[in-house]
Amino acid sequence: MTAVLERPSRAQALKALTHAAHERLDKAIMAGRPFESRERYGLFLSVQWGFHREIDALYSNPELDRLLPDLPGRRRFDLISQDLADLGLPLPAATSAPRFGVGEAVDIPTALGWLYVAEGSNLGAAFLLKAAAGLGLSETLGARHLAAAPEGRGLHWKTFTAALDATVLDDAAEARAAAGAEAAFNRVADLVAVTFR
Ligand code: HEM
């Protein structure tokens, strides 16, 4: 039998590249004890709100919409705002313009890197949703943005990564996608550091 050495897909490469960043982020969030009380869970929501505010404009970008399946349906910013409202919390204060602005020209590979992180975080959200249930929260109260897609998390992720992998990028664009994913993780890490301080 001949061993076939396949090149990792783009999604697999991004996963490997950001593995350590994900581990650090996971630890930093859990160190903030977000499931200890609804009050502390509110801090986690605030992080999610800050992250999704950065990328919200990408979900209405026509070029990305052509590349990715059900892009508008993947948007979670309003759900996070509703989760905050469910808990009686105000929207966090935003001090700067979001990373991507509505109607602004977007570097598509960079955007794909950021979206990889946002979509992947929904794959991992099953655990978070379970933990939130301990606070009496659910897909209809306070943890709406952690809900699985109707077709299931696995399939929802598979259709995204299939489209991500099918997008043709040259080496320079590939590097910008990777930088986008790293920037997204860094942004979330900064939000965690500031919010759970
Ligand atoms: C305490 C917090 C977190 C925990 C416990 C956690 C846990 C997980 C788990 C278990 C998976 C793998 C799911 C699977 O393969 O079935 C996963 C995937 C992922 N998570 Fe998280 N996660 C957390 C927070 C985050 C955050 C805040 C982000 C980014 C905003 C994030 C981004 C990702 C990405 C991009 C993937 C997909 C990796 C891949 O397969 O390519 N995670 N997470």
mmCIF file of C-alpha atoms and ligand atoms in Angstrom:
data_model
loop_
_atom_site.group_PDB
_atom_site.id
_atom_site.type_symbol
_atom_site.label_atom_id
_atom_site.label_comp_id
_atom_site.label_asym_id
_atom_site.label_seq_id
_atom_site.Cartn_x
_atom_site.Cartn_y
_atom_site.Cartn_z
ATOM 1 C CA MET A 1 0.000 0.000 0.000
ATOM 2 C CA THR A 2 1.261 3.457 -0.817
ATOM 3 C CA ALA A 3 0.975 6.102 1.847
ATOM 4 C CA VAL A 4 -0.636 9.233 0.469
ATOM 5 C CA LEU A 5 0.519 12.395 2.153
ATOM 6 C CA GLU A 6 -2.295 14.856 1.746
ATOM 7 C CA ARG A 7 -1.762 18.531 2.207
ATOM 8 C CA PRO A 8 -3.897 19.781 5.106
ATOM 9 C CA SER A 9 -6.957 21.702 4.034
ATOM 10 C CA ARG A 10 -7.088 25.440 4.734
ATOM 11 C CA ALA A 11 -9.414 24.857 7.713
ATOM 12 C CA GLN A 12 -7.070 22.196 9.089
ATOM 13 C CA ALA A 13 -4.096 24.490 8.607
ATOM 14 C CA LEU A 14 -5.870 27.334 10.414
ATOM 15 C CA LYS A 15 -6.765 24.984 13.240
ATOM 16 C CA ALA A 16 -3.137 23.915 13.625
ATOM 17 C CA LEU A 17 -1.902 27.485 13.393
ATOM 18 C CA THR A 18 -4.288 28.770 16.069
ATOM 19 C CA HIS A 19 -4.328 25.705 18.327
ATOM 20 C CA ALA A 20 -2.147 27.291 20.999
ATOM 21 C CA ALA A 21 -4.094 30.556 20.856
ATOM 22 C CA HIS A 22 -7.341 28.604 21.338
ATOM 23 C CA GLU A 23 -5.902 26.763 24.336
ATOM 24 C CA ARG A 24 -4.782 30.023 25.925
ATOM 25 C CA LEU A 25 -8.144 31.638 25.252
ATOM 26 C CA ASP A 26 -10.111 28.676 26.615
ATOM 27 C CA LYS A 27 -7.991 28.797 29.816
ATOM 28 C CA ALA A 28 -8.281 32.585 30.142
ATOM 29 C CA ILE A 29 -12.070 32.473 29.776
ATOM 30 C CA MET A 30 -12.493 29.624 32.244
ATOM 31 C CA ALA A 31 -10.158 31.371 34.706
ATOM 32 C CA GLY A 32 -12.705 34.192 34.633
ATOM 33 C CA ARG A 33 -15.311 31.719 36.034
ATOM 34 C CA PRO A 34 -17.994 32.730 33.529
ATOM 35 C CA PHE A 35 -20.398 30.040 34.720
ATOM 36 C CA GLU A 36 -20.179 30.840 38.421
ATOM 37 C CA SER A 37 -23.073 33.300 38.294
ATOM 38 C CA ARG A 38 -25.253 35.129 35.801
ATOM 39 C CA GLU A 39 -23.265 38.230 36.630
ATOM 40 C CA ARG A 40 -19.999 36.599 35.561
ATOM 41 C CA TYR A 41 -21.665 35.021 32.525
ATOM 42 C CA GLY A 42 -22.574 38.590 31.573
ATOM 43 C CA LEU A 43 -18.837 39.311 31.309
ATOM 44 C CA PHE A 44 -18.499 36.444 28.836
ATOM 45 C CA LEU A 45 -21.422 37.861 26.843
ATOM 46 C CA SER A 46 -19.697 41.194 26.815
ATOM 47 C CA VAL A 47 -16.589 39.557 25.274
ATOM 48 C CA GLN A 48 -18.722 37.833 22.647
ATOM 49 C CA TRP A 49 -20.511 41.109 21.889
ATOM 50 C CA GLY A 50 -17.188 42.907 21.450
ATOM 51 C CA PHE A 51 -15.874 40.221 19.109
ATOM 52 C CA HIS A 52 -18.987 39.963 16.968
ATOM 53 C CA ARG A 53 -19.241 43.733 16.745
ATOM 54 C CA GLU A 54 -15.836 43.705 14.998
ATOM 55 C CA ILE A 55 -16.997 41.282 12.306
ATOM 56 C CA ASP A 56 -20.714 42.007 12.038
ATOM 57 C CA ALA A 57 -20.378 43.846 8.726
ATOM 58 C CA LEU A 58 -18.839 40.751 7.103
ATOM 59 C CA TYR A 59 -22.173 38.922 7.296
ATOM 60 C CA SER A 60 -23.742 41.381 4.851
ATOM 61 C CA ASN A 61 -20.777 41.512 2.475
ATOM 62 C CA PRO A 62 -21.962 40.438 -1.020
ATOM 63 C CA GLU A 63 -18.598 39.018 -2.080
ATOM 64 C CA LEU A 64 -18.322 36.842 1.033
ATOM 65 C CA ASP A 65 -21.960 35.863 0.606
ATOM 66 C CA ARG A 66 -21.107 34.422 -2.814
ATOM 67 C CA LEU A 67 -18.285 32.353 -1.317
ATOM 68 C CA LEU A 68 -19.868 31.066 1.879
ATOM 69 C CA PRO A 69 -23.088 29.092 2.514
ATOM 70 C CA ASP A 70 -25.910 30.890 4.370
ATOM 71 C CA LEU A 71 -23.688 33.746 5.496
ATOM 72 C CA PRO A 72 -26.548 35.972 6.771
ATOM 73 C CA GLY A 73 -27.938 32.999 8.732
ATOM 74 C CA ARG A 74 -24.598 32.624 10.515
ATOM 75 C CA ARG A 75 -24.714 36.138 11.949
ATOM 76 C CA ARG A 76 -24.885 36.118 15.765
ATOM 77 C CA PHE A 77 -24.398 39.740 16.839
ATOM 78 C CA ASP A 78 -28.105 40.438 17.435
ATOM 79 C CA LEU A 79 -28.492 37.168 19.332
ATOM 80 C CA ILE A 80 -25.735 38.259 21.700
ATOM 81 C CA SER A 81 -27.469 41.611 22.194
ATOM 82 C CA GLN A 82 -30.674 39.712 22.977
ATOM 83 C CA ASP A 83 -28.803 37.491 25.427
ATOM 84 C CA LEU A 84 -27.577 40.604 27.239
ATOM 85 C CA ALA A 85 -31.113 41.992 27.264
ATOM 86 C CA ASP A 86 -32.439 38.662 28.643
ATOM 87 C CA LEU A 87 -30.143 39.148 31.619
ATOM 88 C CA GLY A 88 -31.171 42.775 32.009
ATOM 89 C CA LEU A 89 -27.696 43.948 31.035
ATOM 90 C CA PRO A 90 -26.964 47.029 28.923
ATOM 91 C CA LEU A 91 -24.976 46.750 25.703
ATOM 92 C CA PRO A 92 -21.271 47.228 26.407
ATOM 93 C CA ALA A 93 -19.743 50.590 25.537
ATOM 94 C CA ALA A 94 -17.890 50.612 22.213
ATOM 95 C CA THR A 95 -14.994 53.036 22.095
ATOM 96 C CA SER A 96 -13.681 52.560 18.570
ATOM 97 C CA ALA A 97 -14.995 51.777 15.108
ATOM 98 C CA PRO A 98 -15.446 48.052 14.414
ATOM 99 C CA ARG A 99 -12.592 46.285 12.608
ATOM 100 C CA PHE A 100 -14.817 45.853 9.524
ATOM 101 C CA GLY A 101 -17.237 48.644 8.639
ATOM 102 C CA VAL A 102 -20.539 48.225 6.798
ATOM 103 C CA GLY A 103 -20.135 49.004 3.096
ATOM 104 C CA GLU A 104 -16.349 49.277 3.394
ATOM 105 C CA ALA A 105 -14.044 47.400 1.040
ATOM 106 C CA VAL A 106 -12.874 44.200 2.714
ATOM 107 C CA ASP A 107 -9.795 42.113 2.066
ATOM 108 C CA ILE A 108 -11.533 38.788 1.468
ATOM 109 C CA PRO A 109 -8.748 36.450 2.655
ATOM 110 C CA THR A 110 -8.374 38.453 5.878
ATOM 111 C CA ALA A 111 -12.134 38.317 6.390
ATOM 112 C CA LEU A 112 -12.110 34.531 5.830
ATOM 113 C CA GLY A 113 -9.569 34.181 8.639
ATOM 114 C CA TRP A 114 -11.752 36.182 11.049
ATOM 115 C CA LEU A 115 -14.867 34.238 10.022
ATOM 116 C CA TYR A 116 -13.067 30.919 10.524
ATOM 117 C CA VAL A 117 -12.643 31.900 14.190
ATOM 118 C CA ALA A 118 -16.241 33.082 14.630
ATOM 119 C CA GLU A 119 -17.720 29.988 12.980
ATOM 120 C CA GLY A 120 -15.359 27.590 14.764
ATOM 121 C CA SER A 121 -16.345 29.090 18.085
ATOM 122 C CA ASN A 122 -19.915 27.969 17.385
ATOM 123 C CA LEU A 123 -18.686 24.398 16.879
ATOM 124 C CA GLY A 124 -17.130 24.473 20.326
ATOM 125 C CA ALA A 125 -20.160 26.175 21.866
ATOM 126 C CA ALA A 126 -21.974 22.940 22.807
ATOM 127 C CA PHE A 127 -19.879 22.784 25.948
ATOM 128 C CA LEU A 128 -20.574 26.434 26.766
ATOM 129 C CA LEU A 129 -24.320 26.001 26.238
ATOM 130 C CA LYS A 130 -24.321 23.048 28.653
ATOM 131 C CA ALA A 131 -22.457 25.069 31.236
ATOM 132 C CA ALA A 132 -24.847 27.997 30.782
ATOM 133 C CA ALA A 133 -27.748 25.616 31.480
ATOM 134 C CA GLY A 134 -26.383 25.410 35.020
ATOM 135 C CA LEU A 135 -27.355 29.076 35.378
ATOM 136 C CA GLY A 136 -30.867 28.375 34.066
ATOM 137 C CA LEU A 137 -29.966 29.745 30.621
ATOM 138 C CA SER A 138 -30.842 28.201 27.268
ATOM 139 C CA GLU A 139 -31.220 28.788 23.518
ATOM 140 C CA THR A 140 -34.270 30.904 24.354
ATOM 141 C CA LEU A 141 -32.908 32.769 27.365
ATOM 142 C CA GLY A 142 -29.488 34.336 27.703
ATOM 143 C CA ALA A 143 -27.618 31.763 25.623
ATOM 144 C CA ARG A 144 -29.305 32.246 22.253
ATOM 145 C CA HIS A 145 -26.002 32.869 20.489
ATOM 146 C CA LEU A 146 -24.661 29.488 21.649
ATOM 147 C CA ALA A 147 -27.496 27.522 20.030
ATOM 148 C CA ALA A 148 -26.724 24.885 17.430
ATOM 149 C CA ALA A 149 -27.845 25.487 13.850
ATOM 150 C CA PRO A 150 -31.047 23.628 12.893
ATOM 151 C CA GLU A 151 -29.057 21.158 10.789
ATOM 152 C CA GLY A 152 -26.660 20.477 13.700
ATOM 153 C CA ARG A 153 -23.307 21.978 14.671
ATOM 154 C CA GLY A 154 -21.254 19.396 12.809
ATOM 155 C CA LEU A 155 -22.956 19.843 9.456
ATOM 156 C CA HIS A 156 -23.122 23.628 9.853
ATOM 157 C CA TRP A 157 -19.349 23.633 10.373
ATOM 158 C CA LYS A 158 -18.704 21.162 7.570
ATOM 159 C CA THR A 159 -20.507 23.263 4.970
ATOM 160 C CA PHE A 160 -18.559 26.320 6.127
ATOM 161 C CA THR A 161 -15.150 24.645 6.026
ATOM 162 C CA ALA A 162 -15.949 23.044 2.653
ATOM 163 C CA ALA A 163 -16.571 26.510 1.203
ATOM 164 C CA LEU A 164 -13.555 27.953 3.018
ATOM 165 C CA ASP A 165 -11.367 25.177 1.618
ATOM 166 C CA ALA A 166 -12.787 25.560 -1.901
ATOM 167 C CA THR A 167 -11.878 29.245 -2.135
ATOM 168 C CA VAL A 168 -8.814 29.663 -4.303
ATOM 169 C CA LEU A 169 -6.139 31.879 -2.757
ATOM 170 C CA ASP A 170 -2.586 32.540 -3.855
ATOM 171 C CA ASP A 171 0.228 32.271 -1.311
ATOM 172 C CA ALA A 172 0.062 35.926 -0.305
ATOM 173 C CA ALA A 173 -3.699 35.724 0.204
ATOM 174 C CA GLU A 174 -3.286 32.499 2.149
ATOM 175 C CA ALA A 175 -0.949 34.302 4.503
ATOM 176 C CA ARG A 176 -3.507 37.096 4.980
ATOM 177 C CA ALA A 177 -6.194 34.527 5.857
ATOM 178 C CA ALA A 178 -3.861 33.065 8.469
ATOM 179 C CA ALA A 179 -3.084 36.542 9.802
ATOM 180 C CA GLY A 180 -6.826 37.248 9.955
ATOM 181 C CA ALA A 181 -7.445 34.171 12.097
ATOM 182 C CA GLU A 182 -4.586 35.099 14.403
ATOM 183 C CA ALA A 183 -5.816 38.689 14.662
ATOM 184 C CA ALA A 184 -9.299 37.441 15.576
ATOM 185 C CA PHE A 185 -7.964 35.242 18.372
ATOM 186 C CA ASN A 186 -5.786 38.120 19.585
ATOM 187 C CA ARG A 187 -8.771 40.448 19.606
ATOM 188 C CA VAL A 188 -10.841 38.023 21.677
ATOM 189 C CA ALA A 189 -7.905 37.495 24.044
ATOM 190 C CA ASP A 190 -7.632 41.273 24.536
ATOM 191 C CA LEU A 191 -11.358 41.520 25.211
ATOM 192 C CA VAL A 192 -11.114 38.701 27.766
ATOM 193 C CA ALA A 193 -8.162 40.372 29.484
ATOM 194 C CA VAL A 194 -9.934 43.715 29.754
ATOM 195 C CA THR A 195 -13.390 42.365 30.596
ATOM 196 C CA PHE A 196 -12.474 39.736 33.198
ATOM 197 C CA ARG A 197 -9.766 41.888 34.758
HETATM 198 C C1 HEM B 1 -14.073 28.407 27.432
HETATM 199 C C2 HEM B 1 -14.191 28.684 26.193
HETATM 200 C C3 HEM B 1 -14.101 27.684 25.074
HETATM 201 C C4 HEM B 1 -14.149 26.321 25.079
HETATM 202 C C5 HEM B 1 -14.278 25.409 26.256
HETATM 203 C C6 HEM B 1 -14.022 25.886 23.707
HETATM 204 C C7 HEM B 1 -14.055 24.578 23.300
HETATM 205 C C8 HEM B 1 -13.960 24.160 22.007
HETATM 206 C C9 HEM B 1 -14.088 22.805 21.576
HETATM 207 C C10 HEM B 1 -14.373 21.614 22.472
HETATM 208 C C11 HEM B 1 -13.912 22.787 20.228
HETATM 209 C C12 HEM B 1 -13.892 21.569 19.318
HETATM 210 C C13 HEM B 1 -15.279 21.206 18.893
HETATM 211 C C14 HEM B 1 -15.302 19.977 18.028
HETATM 212 O O1 HEM B 1 -14.303 19.663 17.349
HETATM 213 O O2 HEM B 1 -16.334 19.300 18.029
HETATM 214 C C15 HEM B 1 -13.688 24.143 19.817
HETATM 215 C C16 HEM B 1 -13.480 24.537 18.515
HETATM 216 C C17 HEM B 1 -13.196 25.833 18.150
HETATM 217 N N1 HEM B 1 -13.245 26.940 18.951
HETATM 218 FE FE1 HEM B 1 -13.514 26.943 20.936
HETATM 219 N N2 HEM B 1 -13.898 26.967 22.908
HETATM 220 C C18 HEM B 1 -13.957 28.080 23.703
HETATM 221 C C19 HEM B 1 -13.920 29.361 23.321
HETATM 222 C C20 HEM B 1 -13.677 29.773 22.044
HETATM 223 C C21 HEM B 1 -13.661 31.151 21.618
HETATM 224 C C22 HEM B 1 -13.966 32.354 22.521
HETATM 225 C C23 HEM B 1 -13.321 31.145 20.308
HETATM 226 C C24 HEM B 1 -13.158 32.297 19.372
HETATM 227 C C25 HEM B 1 -13.857 33.403 19.412
HETATM 228 C C26 HEM B 1 -13.168 29.766 19.900
HETATM 229 C C27 HEM B 1 -12.834 29.335 18.627
HETATM 230 C C28 HEM B 1 -12.873 28.041 18.207
HETATM 231 C C29 HEM B 1 -12.561 27.602 16.854
HETATM 232 C C30 HEM B 1 -12.108 28.489 15.704
HETATM 233 C C31 HEM B 1 -12.779 26.223 16.820
HETATM 234 C C32 HEM B 1 -12.687 25.320 15.600
HETATM 235 C C33 HEM B 1 -11.370 24.614 15.521
HETATM 236 C C34 HEM B 1 -11.322 23.741 14.254
HETATM 237 O O3 HEM B 1 -11.800 22.603 14.333
HETATM 238 O O4 HEM B 1 -10.825 24.237 13.234
HETATM 239 N N3 HEM B 1 -13.400 28.965 20.979
HETATM 240 N N4 HEM B 1 -13.731 24.951 20.906
#
